[in-house]
PDB file of C-alpha atoms in Angstrom:
ATOM      1  CA  MET A  13      18.488   1.858  -2.525  1.00 76.00           C
ATOM      2  CA  SER A  14      14.989   1.159  -2.727  1.00 91.00           C
ATOM      3  CA  ILE A  15      13.172  -2.177  -4.916  1.00 95.00           C
ATOM      4  CA  LEU A  16      13.280  -2.707  -7.818  1.00 95.00           C
ATOM      5  CA  VAL A  17      10.698  -4.861 -10.611  1.00 97.00           C
ATOM      6  CA  GLY A  18      12.725  -8.684 -10.631  1.00 97.00           C
ATOM      7  CA  ASP A  19      13.237  -8.045  -6.801  1.00 97.00           C
ATOM      8  CA  MET A  20      11.626 -10.635  -4.024  1.00 97.00           C
ATOM      9  CA  LEU A  21      10.154  -8.424  -1.191  1.00 97.00           C
ATOM     10  CA  PRO A  22      12.173  -8.345   1.859  1.00 96.00           C
ATOM     11  CA  HIS A  23      11.215 -10.105   4.989  1.00 95.00           C
ATOM     12  CA  GLY A  24       8.845  -8.378   7.190  1.00 96.00           C
ATOM     13  CA  THR A  25       5.510  -7.983   8.490  1.00 97.00           C
ATOM     14  CA  PHE A  26       3.354  -5.719   9.109  1.00 97.00           C
ATOM     15  CA  GLN A  27      -0.570  -5.161  11.064  1.00 97.00           C
ATOM     16  CA  VAL A  28      -3.894  -5.586   9.770  1.00 98.00           C
ATOM     17  CA  MET A  29      -7.175  -5.156  12.178  1.00 97.00           C
ATOM     18  CA  GLY A  30      -8.640  -9.108  12.639  1.00 95.00           C
ATOM     19  CA  GLU A  31     -11.766  -9.911  14.479  1.00 93.00           C
ATOM     20  CA  GLU A  32     -10.150  -9.923  17.486  1.00 95.00           C
ATOM     21  CA  GLY A  33      -7.803  -6.848  17.505  1.00 96.00           C
ATOM     22  CA  PRO A  34      -3.784  -6.069  15.866  1.00 97.00           C
ATOM     23  CA  GLU A  35      -2.853  -8.871  13.538  1.00 97.00           C
ATOM     24  CA  THR A  36       1.123  -9.237  12.609  1.00 98.00           C
ATOM     25  CA  VAL A  37       0.690 -10.800   8.979  1.00 98.00           C
ATOM     26  CA  ASP A  38       4.128 -12.224   7.755  1.00 98.00           C
ATOM     27  CA  VAL A  39       5.423 -10.047   4.598  1.00 97.00           C
ATOM     28  CA  ALA A  40       6.329 -14.008   3.116  1.00 97.00           C
ATOM     29  CA  GLU A  41       3.202 -16.075   3.740  1.00 97.00           C
ATOM     30  CA  PHE A  42       0.851 -13.474   2.824  1.00 98.00           C
ATOM     31  CA  PHE A  43       2.250 -12.577  -0.565  1.00 98.00           C
ATOM     32  CA  ALA A  44       3.169 -16.967  -1.389  1.00 97.00           C
ATOM     33  CA  GLY A  45       1.326 -18.274  -4.388  1.00 97.00           C
ATOM     34  CA  LYS A  46      -1.468 -14.552  -5.226  1.00 98.00           C
ATOM     35  CA  THR A  47      -0.561 -11.779  -6.710  1.00 98.00           C
ATOM     36  CA  VAL A  48      -1.047  -8.642  -4.816  1.00 98.00           C
ATOM     37  CA  LEU A  49      -1.509  -4.632  -6.037  1.00 98.00           C
ATOM     38  CA  MET A  50      -0.081  -2.702  -2.889  1.00 98.00           C
ATOM     39  CA  PHE A  51       0.117   0.960  -2.615  1.00 97.00           C
ATOM     40  CA  ALA A  52       1.215   3.269   0.133  1.00 96.00           C
ATOM     41  CA  VAL A  53       0.874   6.682   0.984  1.00 94.00           C
ATOM     42  CA  PRO A  54       2.441   9.222   3.505  1.00 88.00           C
ATOM     43  CA  GLY A  55       0.128   9.299   5.679  1.00 83.00           C
ATOM     44  CA  ALA A  56      -3.766   8.684   6.418  1.00 81.00           C
ATOM     45  CA  PHE A  57      -6.400  10.832   6.553  1.00 79.00           C
ATOM     46  CA  THR A  58      -4.079  12.862   4.886  1.00 77.00           C
ATOM     47  CA  PRO A  59      -5.570  15.179   2.357  1.00 68.00           C
ATOM     48  CA  THR A  60      -4.323  13.809  -1.162  1.00 72.00           C
ATOM     49  CA  CYS A  61      -4.187  10.144   1.033  1.00 70.00           C
ATOM     50  CA  SER A  62      -8.435  10.872   1.729  1.00 69.00           C
ATOM     51  CA  ALA A  63      -9.338  12.609  -1.505  1.00 69.00           C
ATOM     52  CA  SER A  64      -7.805  11.042  -4.330  1.00 80.00           C
ATOM     53  CA  HIS A  65      -5.833   8.197  -3.201  1.00 84.00           C
ATOM     54  CA  LEU A  66      -7.659   5.336  -0.940  1.00 91.00           C
ATOM     55  CA  PRO A  67     -11.253   6.361  -2.851  1.00 91.00           C
ATOM     56  CA  GLY A  68      -9.547   5.225  -6.451  1.00 94.00           C
ATOM     57  CA  PHE A  69      -8.561   2.021  -5.324  1.00 96.00           C
ATOM     58  CA  VAL A  70     -12.092   1.593  -3.408  1.00 97.00           C
ATOM     59  CA  VAL A  71     -13.718   2.626  -6.435  1.00 96.00           C
ATOM     60  CA  HIS A  72     -12.171   0.122  -8.698  1.00 97.00           C
ATOM     61  CA  TYR A  73     -11.671  -2.399  -6.719  1.00 97.00           C
ATOM     62  CA  ASP A  74     -13.629  -4.864  -8.855  1.00 97.00           C
ATOM     63  CA  ALA A  75     -11.924  -3.685 -12.298  1.00 97.00           C
ATOM     64  CA  LEU A  76      -8.785  -4.054 -10.768  1.00 97.00           C
ATOM     65  CA  LYS A  77      -9.843  -7.737  -9.652  1.00 97.00           C
ATOM     66  CA  GLU A  78     -10.691  -8.168 -12.938  1.00 97.00           C
ATOM     67  CA  LYS A  79      -6.895  -8.502 -13.795  1.00 96.00           C
ATOM     68  CA  GLY A  80      -6.585 -11.291 -11.499  1.00 96.00           C
ATOM     69  CA  ILE A  81      -6.106  -9.194  -8.669  1.00 97.00           C
ATOM     70  CA  ASP A  82      -6.111 -11.725  -5.249  1.00 98.00           C
ATOM     71  CA  ASP A  83      -5.596  -8.662  -2.201  1.00 98.00           C
ATOM     72  CA  ILE A  84      -6.027  -4.965  -2.650  1.00 98.00           C
ATOM     73  CA  VAL A  85      -2.878  -3.487  -0.005  1.00 98.00           C
ATOM     74  CA  CYS A  86      -3.396   0.248   1.297  1.00 98.00           C
ATOM     75  CA  LEU A  87       0.049   0.102   3.866  1.00 97.00           C
ATOM     76  CA  SER A  88       0.986   3.781   5.503  1.00 96.00           C
ATOM     77  CA  VAL A  89       3.057   4.146   8.236  1.00 94.00           C
ATOM     78  CA  ASN A  90       0.397   4.666  10.691  1.00 93.00           C
ATOM     79  CA  ASP A  91      -0.527   2.715  13.042  1.00 95.00           C
ATOM     80  CA  VAL A  92      -3.142   0.049  13.046  1.00 97.00           C
ATOM     81  CA  PHE A  93      -6.233   1.487  14.406  1.00 97.00           C
ATOM     82  CA  VAL A  94      -5.639   4.420  12.267  1.00 96.00           C
ATOM     83  CA  MET A  95      -5.720   2.021   9.825  1.00 96.00           C
ATOM     84  CA  ASN A  96      -8.272   0.457  10.705  1.00 97.00           C
ATOM     85  CA  ALA A  97     -10.274   3.305  11.278  1.00 96.00           C
ATOM     86  CA  TRP A  98      -9.580   5.117   8.047  1.00 94.00           C
ATOM     87  CA  GLY A  99     -10.717   1.873   6.274  1.00 96.00           C
ATOM     88  CA  LYS A 100     -14.306   2.465   7.968  1.00 96.00           C
ATOM     89  CA  ALA A 101     -14.127   6.316   7.176  1.00 95.00           C
ATOM     90  CA  ASN A 102     -13.432   5.119   3.602  1.00 94.00           C
ATOM     91  CA  ASN A 103     -15.256   2.313   2.574  1.00 93.00           C
ATOM     92  CA  ALA A 104     -12.873   0.011   2.056  1.00 95.00           C
ATOM     93  CA  GLU A 105     -13.644  -3.118   3.630  1.00 94.00           C
ATOM     94  CA  HIS A 106     -12.787  -5.102   0.438  1.00 96.00           C
ATOM     95  CA  LEU A 107      -8.919  -3.067   1.175  1.00 98.00           C
ATOM     96  CA  ILE A 108      -7.006  -4.747   3.296  1.00 98.00           C
ATOM     97  CA  MET A 109      -5.511  -2.241   5.463  1.00 98.00           C
ATOM     98  CA  ALA A 110      -1.736  -2.491   6.451  1.00 98.00           C
ATOM     99  CA  ALA A 111      -0.501  -0.531   9.183  1.00 97.00           C
ATOM    100  CA  ASP A 112       3.858   0.001   8.856  1.00 96.00           C
ATOM    101  CA  GLY A 113       3.816   1.815  12.659  1.00 93.00           C
ATOM    102  CA  LEU A 114       7.331   2.030  13.004  1.00 94.00           C
ATOM    103  CA  ALA A 115       8.067   2.265   9.173  1.00 93.00           C
ATOM    104  CA  GLU A 116      10.147  -1.066   8.905  1.00 96.00           C
ATOM    105  CA  PHE A 117       8.487  -2.707   6.383  1.00 97.00           C
ATOM    106  CA  THR A 118       9.223   0.558   4.434  1.00 96.00           C
ATOM    107  CA  CYS A 119      12.726   1.037   5.078  1.00 94.00           C
ATOM    108  CA  SER A 120      13.589  -2.415   4.269  1.00 96.00           C
ATOM    109  CA  LEU A 121      11.991  -1.686   0.758  1.00 96.00           C
ATOM    110  CA  GLY A 122      14.243   1.566   0.369  1.00 94.00           C
ATOM    111  CA  LEU A 123      11.054   3.125  -0.259  1.00 93.00           C
ATOM    112  CA  GLU A 124      10.901   5.256   2.971  1.00 90.00           C
ATOM    113  CA  LEU A 125      10.489   9.395   2.705  1.00 82.00           C
ATOM    114  CA  ASP A 126      11.298  11.139   6.052  1.00 77.00           C
ATOM    115  CA  ILE A 127       9.968  14.667   6.426  1.00 75.00           C
ATOM    116  CA  SER A 128      10.827  15.729  10.020  1.00 73.00           C
ATOM    117  CA  ALA A 129      11.151  19.303   8.792  1.00 78.00           C
ATOM    118  CA  ALA A 130       6.737  19.171   8.125  1.00 78.00           C
ATOM    119  CA  LYS A 131       7.083  17.114  11.700  1.00 79.00           C
ATOM    120  CA  MET A 132       6.011  13.631  10.460  1.00 75.00           C
ATOM    121  CA  GLY A 133       8.837  11.716  10.680  1.00 71.00           C
ATOM    122  CA  ILE A 134       9.147   9.002   8.929  1.00 82.00           C
ATOM    123  CA  ARG A 135       6.420   8.475   6.386  1.00 82.00           C
ATOM    124  CA  SER A 136       6.073   6.567   2.660  1.00 86.00           C
ATOM    125  CA  ARG A 137       6.826   7.429  -0.237  1.00 88.00           C
ATOM    126  CA  ARG A 138       3.574   7.342  -2.762  1.00 93.00           C
ATOM    127  CA  TYR A 139       4.208   4.177  -5.139  1.00 96.00           C
ATOM    128  CA  ALA A 140       1.440   1.127  -6.195  1.00 97.00           C
ATOM    129  CA  MET A 141       3.395  -2.128  -6.764  1.00 98.00           C
ATOM    130  CA  LEU A 142       1.907  -5.603  -8.592  1.00 98.00           C
ATOM    131  CA  VAL A 143       3.716  -8.275  -6.890  1.00 98.00           C
ATOM    132  CA  SER A 144       2.887 -12.090  -7.873  1.00 98.00           C
ATOM    133  CA  ASN A 145       4.784 -15.090  -5.125  1.00 97.00           C
ATOM    134  CA  GLY A 146       5.941 -12.621  -3.271  1.00 97.00           C
ATOM    135  CA  ILE A 147       8.786 -10.670  -6.805  1.00 98.00           C
ATOM    136  CA  VAL A 148       7.850  -7.231  -7.909  1.00 98.00           C
ATOM    137  CA  GLN A 149       6.181  -7.316 -11.227  1.00 98.00           C
ATOM    138  CA  GLN A 150       5.871  -3.539 -11.656  1.00 97.00           C
ATOM    139  CA  LEU A 151       6.865  -0.715  -9.446  1.00 97.00           C
ATOM    140  CA  TRP A 152       5.192   2.769 -10.164  1.00 97.00           C
ATOM    141  CA  LEU A 153       6.817   4.943  -7.969  1.00 95.00           C
ATOM    142  CA  ASP A 154       5.916   9.528  -7.813  1.00 93.00           C
ATOM    143  CA  ASN A 155       8.283  11.525  -6.380  1.00 91.00           C
ATOM    144  CA  PRO A 156       7.787  13.303  -3.719  1.00 85.00           C
ATOM    145  CA  GLY A 157       5.321  15.711  -3.595  1.00 84.00           C
ATOM    146  CA  GLU A 158       3.509  14.326  -6.579  1.00 88.00           C
ATOM    147  CA  TYR A 159       0.452  12.109  -7.038  1.00 89.00           C
ATOM    148  CA  LYS A 160       0.767  10.492 -10.731  1.00 93.00           C
ATOM    149  CA  VAL A 161       1.852   7.405 -11.144  1.00 95.00           C
ATOM    150  CA  SER A 162       0.683   4.725  -7.952  1.00 95.00           C
ATOM    151  CA  SER A 163      -2.969   6.822  -8.792  1.00 94.00           C
ATOM    152  CA  ALA A 164      -5.909   2.875  -9.280  1.00 95.00           C
ATOM    153  CA  GLU A 165      -6.931   4.417 -12.160  1.00 96.00           C
ATOM    154  CA  TYR A 166      -2.955   4.708 -13.938  1.00 97.00           C
ATOM    155  CA  VAL A 167      -1.873   1.130 -12.661  1.00 97.00           C
ATOM    156  CA  LEU A 168      -5.743   0.215 -13.642  1.00 95.00           C
ATOM    157  CA  SER A 169      -4.363   1.537 -17.173  1.00 95.00           C
ATOM    158  CA  GLN A 170      -1.105  -0.113 -17.364  1.00 95.00           C
ATOM    159  CA  LEU A 171      -3.275  -3.562 -16.856  1.00 94.00           C
TER     160      LEU A 171
END
């Protein structure tokens, strides 16, 4: 079962690239006391994710911040080095590029996508989530194969 609006985020971690290398981030500590917009993509450097999903949040960063968002997190089931490189390649220096390399956090959210048939393994479903103090306020979950309600443009229109 997937996480729902009103639920507290599950315990977990993800990784980000720090100044001295990979850093593990505790989910409860990171989301505590702030409003975070987290969006997830099936994979870094993949067509829709690179052409539309990530760039939309880069372009609309300032407008989203004006809506009271403290941080914007891009989460994917990729390693921290890939996420860091993908962020750099897309001028996403203001976003937090979060790696969930083993899909542990993604699975704890119930938002995993098994695309093993396409030789891509377990990935994340495409979604955007507004979280306030660790509690899900909004969840925009796209159906597999779609890119609609998790876009920066749609999310911005809903805030």
